[in-house]
């Protein structure tokens, strides 16, 4: 069952003089087995949108339905179940790490699910392994004393350990090094393709988004400004730039080459494809 | 700024920095790269005396960070921005937060107002001047924190992943701001980042690995060597990767680091092909 937004609007401080409109008229559907990417300038409403997906926020207008149920009407136990189905990694990992040991932080979710003993142990070890966190040296460390990238990995491991149906990731790559990002992208790819999870990825690393997801939503000023496959969106680079979104460097090169090489195709996903396209044009001396 | 034979372990015994030697000249723009947990943030905290080395010394304009009496002068010279803005922001309103540092320096109020204004303009946050901090998005908070350090006008600005939460445009704006401060005010910039392209305009790139300085050189040298970068868990800028892919396809272009130069190179290369 999908996550469905119908005509959703959201205002912070609704009704107060300093009310701020964060989202308007959002229609959107996220399915399992699918990876959706959300991009947009700072303040465009991405975090707000994600927090509506697991009931941290509830819609001011319109309706959000998660597996057919509306979080606005949910009480305690239902809400707990929702958080289990739709797991969110916060933009700042610090907002998520509050236990005294890395182990307990990652174990927090599965403990609430009733896991104990070796079952719990295995779940924590598995999640740490997925993110290449060394169990022996890190499981007893204080999360607050970890490096930025280590904190980020622990926060993501905590989400994996809950084993939700949907994984909602708010800037999960921020603070991760190159290898960490490769691990993250391969983990979510596997969770979606092999285990059929639904993935929602918000990231300012556009190359990571375009290279990974099936569908991209572009948010600008709280509204959906564009929607399509990564290739569709990349092919409309000029429109993106007008919306205040900078293309990945190699796509910018391609875009700029069209001035003198109008036959260049733009919808290229990643450096390898861009190089292939430039090569094609050079070889045919276009 | 001189870092001489510095080693550092945290109280839990975790040995993190090993024999670091580094000199940073006034007005220099230095970028620090390195994989997760390689010791970058720890090093930044040693630069303003927040942490003190176990061995060796950190000298800021000749002031030793071990010297408690000099700590205030050290902190005035070295502005430090943490990677998480939530650890940095102290007031509840944007402009109050930016004014906090200059107020602590005891500056006259006209001077404070002018600095706050300039700092907010530099990070494009003037329209959020009177907003409450908790109403800001992640990127807006980060910009506010950067403005707070800018308003201190330190001689050395140490920034730990200031762009991690920004959108690409925000990232280029912040980088432009830092470079213009560096050039106009001769403020030294020490920038920690996981974005290799932010090192393109640096005077020097320093790569850390396992608590040591593993490599140091000009951007043109360090950033154009994807294989060696990979060996330290790092990636080359996308433009360099594009050049390498083109080379693999038989198009040998000289190494460049910027989009503009890359476009011009390809155009010229194509014109030459056409003439052949
Ligand atoms: N708690 C809050 N109270 C009032 N306004 C808020 C609050 N949180 C966010 N906003 C405002 O709502 C808008 C959308 O914020 P949101 O955090 O969803 O943006 P975002 O797209 O995630 O940005 P970023 O890329 O910087 O993280 C922004 O204008 C922001 O200032
Ligand atoms: N307060 C602390 N107590 C104990 N160990 C610490 C503390 N802070 C950091 N460390 C450890 O020191 C090492 C270096 O951490 P540091 O934060 O300097 O790395 P970094 O290069 O900034 O990494 P990242 O890219 O992930 O931010 C890591 O192994 C980390 O776990
Ligand atoms: Mg956000
Ligand atoms: Mg760090």
PDB file of N, CA and C and ligand atoms in Angstrom, chain A residues 141 145-150 175, chain B residues 10 12 14 16 34-42 161 194, ligand 2:
ATOM      1  N   UNK A 141      30.887   2.755  22.211  1.00  0.00           N
ATOM      2  CA  UNK A 141      31.241   4.185  22.263  1.00  0.00           C
ATOM      3  C   UNK A 141      30.006   5.038  22.527  1.00  0.00           C
ATOM      4  N   UNK A 145      30.366  11.215  20.992  1.00  0.00           N
ATOM      5  CA  UNK A 145      31.810  11.376  20.816  1.00  0.00           C
ATOM      6  C   UNK A 145      32.307  10.854  19.472  1.00  0.00           C
ATOM      7  N   UNK A 146      31.390  10.465  18.600  1.00  0.00           N
ATOM      8  CA  UNK A 146      31.829   9.951  17.300  1.00  0.00           C
ATOM      9  C   UNK A 146      32.129  11.094  16.339  1.00  0.00           C
ATOM     10  N   UNK A 147      32.851  10.790  15.281  1.00  0.00           N
ATOM     11  CA  UNK A 147      33.048  11.795  14.223  1.00  0.00           C
ATOM     12  C   UNK A 147      31.721  11.999  13.490  1.00  0.00           C
ATOM     13  N   UNK A 148      31.620  13.095  12.730  1.00  0.00           N
ATOM     14  CA  UNK A 148      30.375  13.422  12.028  1.00  0.00           C
ATOM     15  C   UNK A 148      29.881  12.271  11.155  1.00  0.00           C
ATOM     16  N   UNK A 149      30.785  11.708  10.379  1.00  0.00           N
ATOM     17  CA  UNK A 149      30.402  10.636   9.469  1.00  0.00           C
ATOM     18  C   UNK A 149      30.002   9.368  10.212  1.00  0.00           C
ATOM     19  N   UNK A 150      30.687   9.100  11.329  1.00  0.00           N
ATOM     20  CA  UNK A 150      30.325   7.922  12.131  1.00  0.00           C
ATOM     21  C   UNK A 150      28.928   8.086  12.729  1.00  0.00           C
ATOM     22  N   UNK A 175      27.840  14.808   5.318  1.00  0.00           N
ATOM     23  CA  UNK A 175      28.824  14.404   6.317  1.00  0.00           C
ATOM     24  C   UNK A 175      29.467  13.055   6.043  1.00  0.00           C
TER      25      UNK A 175
ATOM     26  N   UNK B  10      42.003  11.387  22.863  1.00  0.00           N
ATOM     27  CA  UNK B  10      40.870  11.737  23.719  1.00  0.00           C
ATOM     28  C   UNK B  10      41.025  11.020  25.059  1.00  0.00           C
ATOM     29  N   UNK B  12      39.365   8.922  26.546  1.00  0.00           N
ATOM     30  CA  UNK B  12      39.114   7.470  26.534  1.00  0.00           C
ATOM     31  C   UNK B  12      40.275   6.685  25.911  1.00  0.00           C
ATOM     32  N   UNK B  14      41.585   6.972  22.932  1.00  0.00           N
ATOM     33  CA  UNK B  14      41.537   6.916  21.487  1.00  0.00           C
ATOM     34  C   UNK B  14      42.575   7.883  20.889  1.00  0.00           C
ATOM     35  N   UNK B  16      44.163   9.970  18.240  1.00  0.00           N
ATOM     36  CA  UNK B  16      43.504  10.465  17.032  1.00  0.00           C
ATOM     37  C   UNK B  16      44.436  11.229  16.095  1.00  0.00           C
ATOM     38  N   UNK B  34      39.746  14.474   3.794  1.00  0.00           N
ATOM     39  CA  UNK B  34      40.076  13.230   4.479  1.00  0.00           C
ATOM     40  C   UNK B  34      38.831  12.437   4.761  1.00  0.00           C
ATOM     41  N   UNK B  35      38.980  11.114   4.784  1.00  0.00           N
ATOM     42  CA  UNK B  35      37.812  10.258   4.980  1.00  0.00           C
ATOM     43  C   UNK B  35      37.220  10.458   6.378  1.00  0.00           C
ATOM     44  N   UNK B  36      36.055   9.874   6.610  1.00  0.00           N
ATOM     45  CA  UNK B  36      35.415   9.963   7.924  1.00  0.00           C
ATOM     46  C   UNK B  36      36.367   9.431   8.995  1.00  0.00           C
ATOM     47  N   UNK B  37      36.372  10.108  10.130  1.00  0.00           N
ATOM     48  CA  UNK B  37      37.145   9.690  11.303  1.00  0.00           C
ATOM     49  C   UNK B  37      38.656   9.821  11.117  1.00  0.00           C
ATOM     50  N   UNK B  38      39.088  10.558  10.106  1.00  0.00           N
ATOM     51  CA  UNK B  38      40.533  10.693   9.894  1.00  0.00           C
ATOM     52  C   UNK B  38      41.152  11.741  10.824  1.00  0.00           C
ATOM     53  N   UNK B  39      40.345  12.548  11.515  1.00  0.00           N
ATOM     54  CA  UNK B  39      40.887  13.478  12.510  1.00  0.00           C
ATOM     55  C   UNK B  39      40.730  14.954  12.166  1.00  0.00           C
ATOM     56  N   UNK B  40      39.952  15.270  11.124  1.00  0.00           N
ATOM     57  CA  UNK B  40      39.820  16.657  10.667  1.00  0.00           C
ATOM     58  C   UNK B  40      39.186  17.550  11.727  1.00  0.00           C
ATOM     59  N   UNK B  41      38.042  17.116  12.259  1.00  0.00           N
ATOM     60  CA  UNK B  41      37.347  17.964  13.240  1.00  0.00           C
ATOM     61  C   UNK B  41      38.184  18.122  14.503  1.00  0.00           C
ATOM     62  N   UNK B  42      38.853  17.064  14.903  1.00  0.00           N
ATOM     63  CA  UNK B  42      39.720  17.142  16.080  1.00  0.00           C
ATOM     64  C   UNK B  42      40.800  18.198  15.854  1.00  0.00           C
ATOM     65  N   UNK B 161      33.154  21.669   7.632  1.00  0.00           N
ATOM     66  CA  UNK B 161      32.032  21.291   6.751  1.00  0.00           C
ATOM     67  C   UNK B 161      30.891  22.307   6.755  1.00  0.00           C
ATOM     68  N   UNK B 194      33.869  17.601   2.457  1.00  0.00           N
ATOM     69  CA  UNK B 194      33.817  16.350   1.699  1.00  0.00           C
ATOM     70  C   UNK B 194      33.498  16.615   0.229  1.00  0.00           C
TER      71      UNK B 194
HETATM   72  N1  LIG C   2      35.042  13.272  22.104  1.00  0.00           N
HETATM   73  C1  LIG C   2      35.638  12.178  21.607  1.00  0.00           C
HETATM   74  N2  LIG C   2      36.011  11.159  22.406  1.00  0.00           N
HETATM   75  C2  LIG C   2      36.598  10.045  21.912  1.00  0.00           C
HETATM   76  N3  LIG C   2      36.879   9.863  20.601  1.00  0.00           N
HETATM   77  C3  LIG C   2      36.542  10.838  19.751  1.00  0.00           C
HETATM   78  C4  LIG C   2      35.899  12.046  20.191  1.00  0.00           C
HETATM   79  N4  LIG C   2      35.670  12.835  19.121  1.00  0.00           N
HETATM   80  C5  LIG C   2      36.139  12.161  18.054  1.00  0.00           C
HETATM   81  N5  LIG C   2      36.660  10.960  18.423  1.00  0.00           N
HETATM   82  C6  LIG C   2      37.260   9.948  17.530  1.00  0.00           C
HETATM   83  O1  LIG C   2      38.389  10.519  16.912  1.00  0.00           O
HETATM   84  C7  LIG C   2      38.502  10.075  15.548  1.00  0.00           C
HETATM   85  C8  LIG C   2      38.591  11.306  14.650  1.00  0.00           C
HETATM   86  O2  LIG C   2      37.370  12.018  14.743  1.00  0.00           O
HETATM   87  P1  LIG C   2      37.133  13.403  13.994  1.00  0.00           P
HETATM   88  O3  LIG C   2      35.790  13.877  14.422  1.00  0.00           O
HETATM   89  O4  LIG C   2      38.299  14.280  14.227  1.00  0.00           O
HETATM   90  O5  LIG C   2      37.126  12.898  12.485  1.00  0.00           O
HETATM   91  P2  LIG C   2      36.775  13.687  11.138  1.00  0.00           P
HETATM   92  O6  LIG C   2      37.944  13.556  10.224  1.00  0.00           O
HETATM   93  O7  LIG C   2      36.270  15.034  11.441  1.00  0.00           O
HETATM   94  O8  LIG C   2      35.617  12.748  10.540  1.00  0.00           O
HETATM   95  P3  LIG C   2      34.223  13.090   9.783  1.00  0.00           P
HETATM   96  O9  LIG C   2      34.558  13.260   8.333  1.00  0.00           O
HETATM   97  O10 LIG C   2      33.430  11.833   9.995  1.00  0.00           O
HETATM   98  O11 LIG C   2      33.630  14.290  10.419  1.00  0.00           O
HETATM   99  C9  LIG C   2      37.301   9.192  15.288  1.00  0.00           C
HETATM  100  O12 LIG C   2      37.683   7.839  15.415  1.00  0.00           O
HETATM  101  C10 LIG C   2      36.335   9.566  16.399  1.00  0.00           C
HETATM  102  O13 LIG C   2      35.508   8.476  16.758  1.00  0.00           O
END
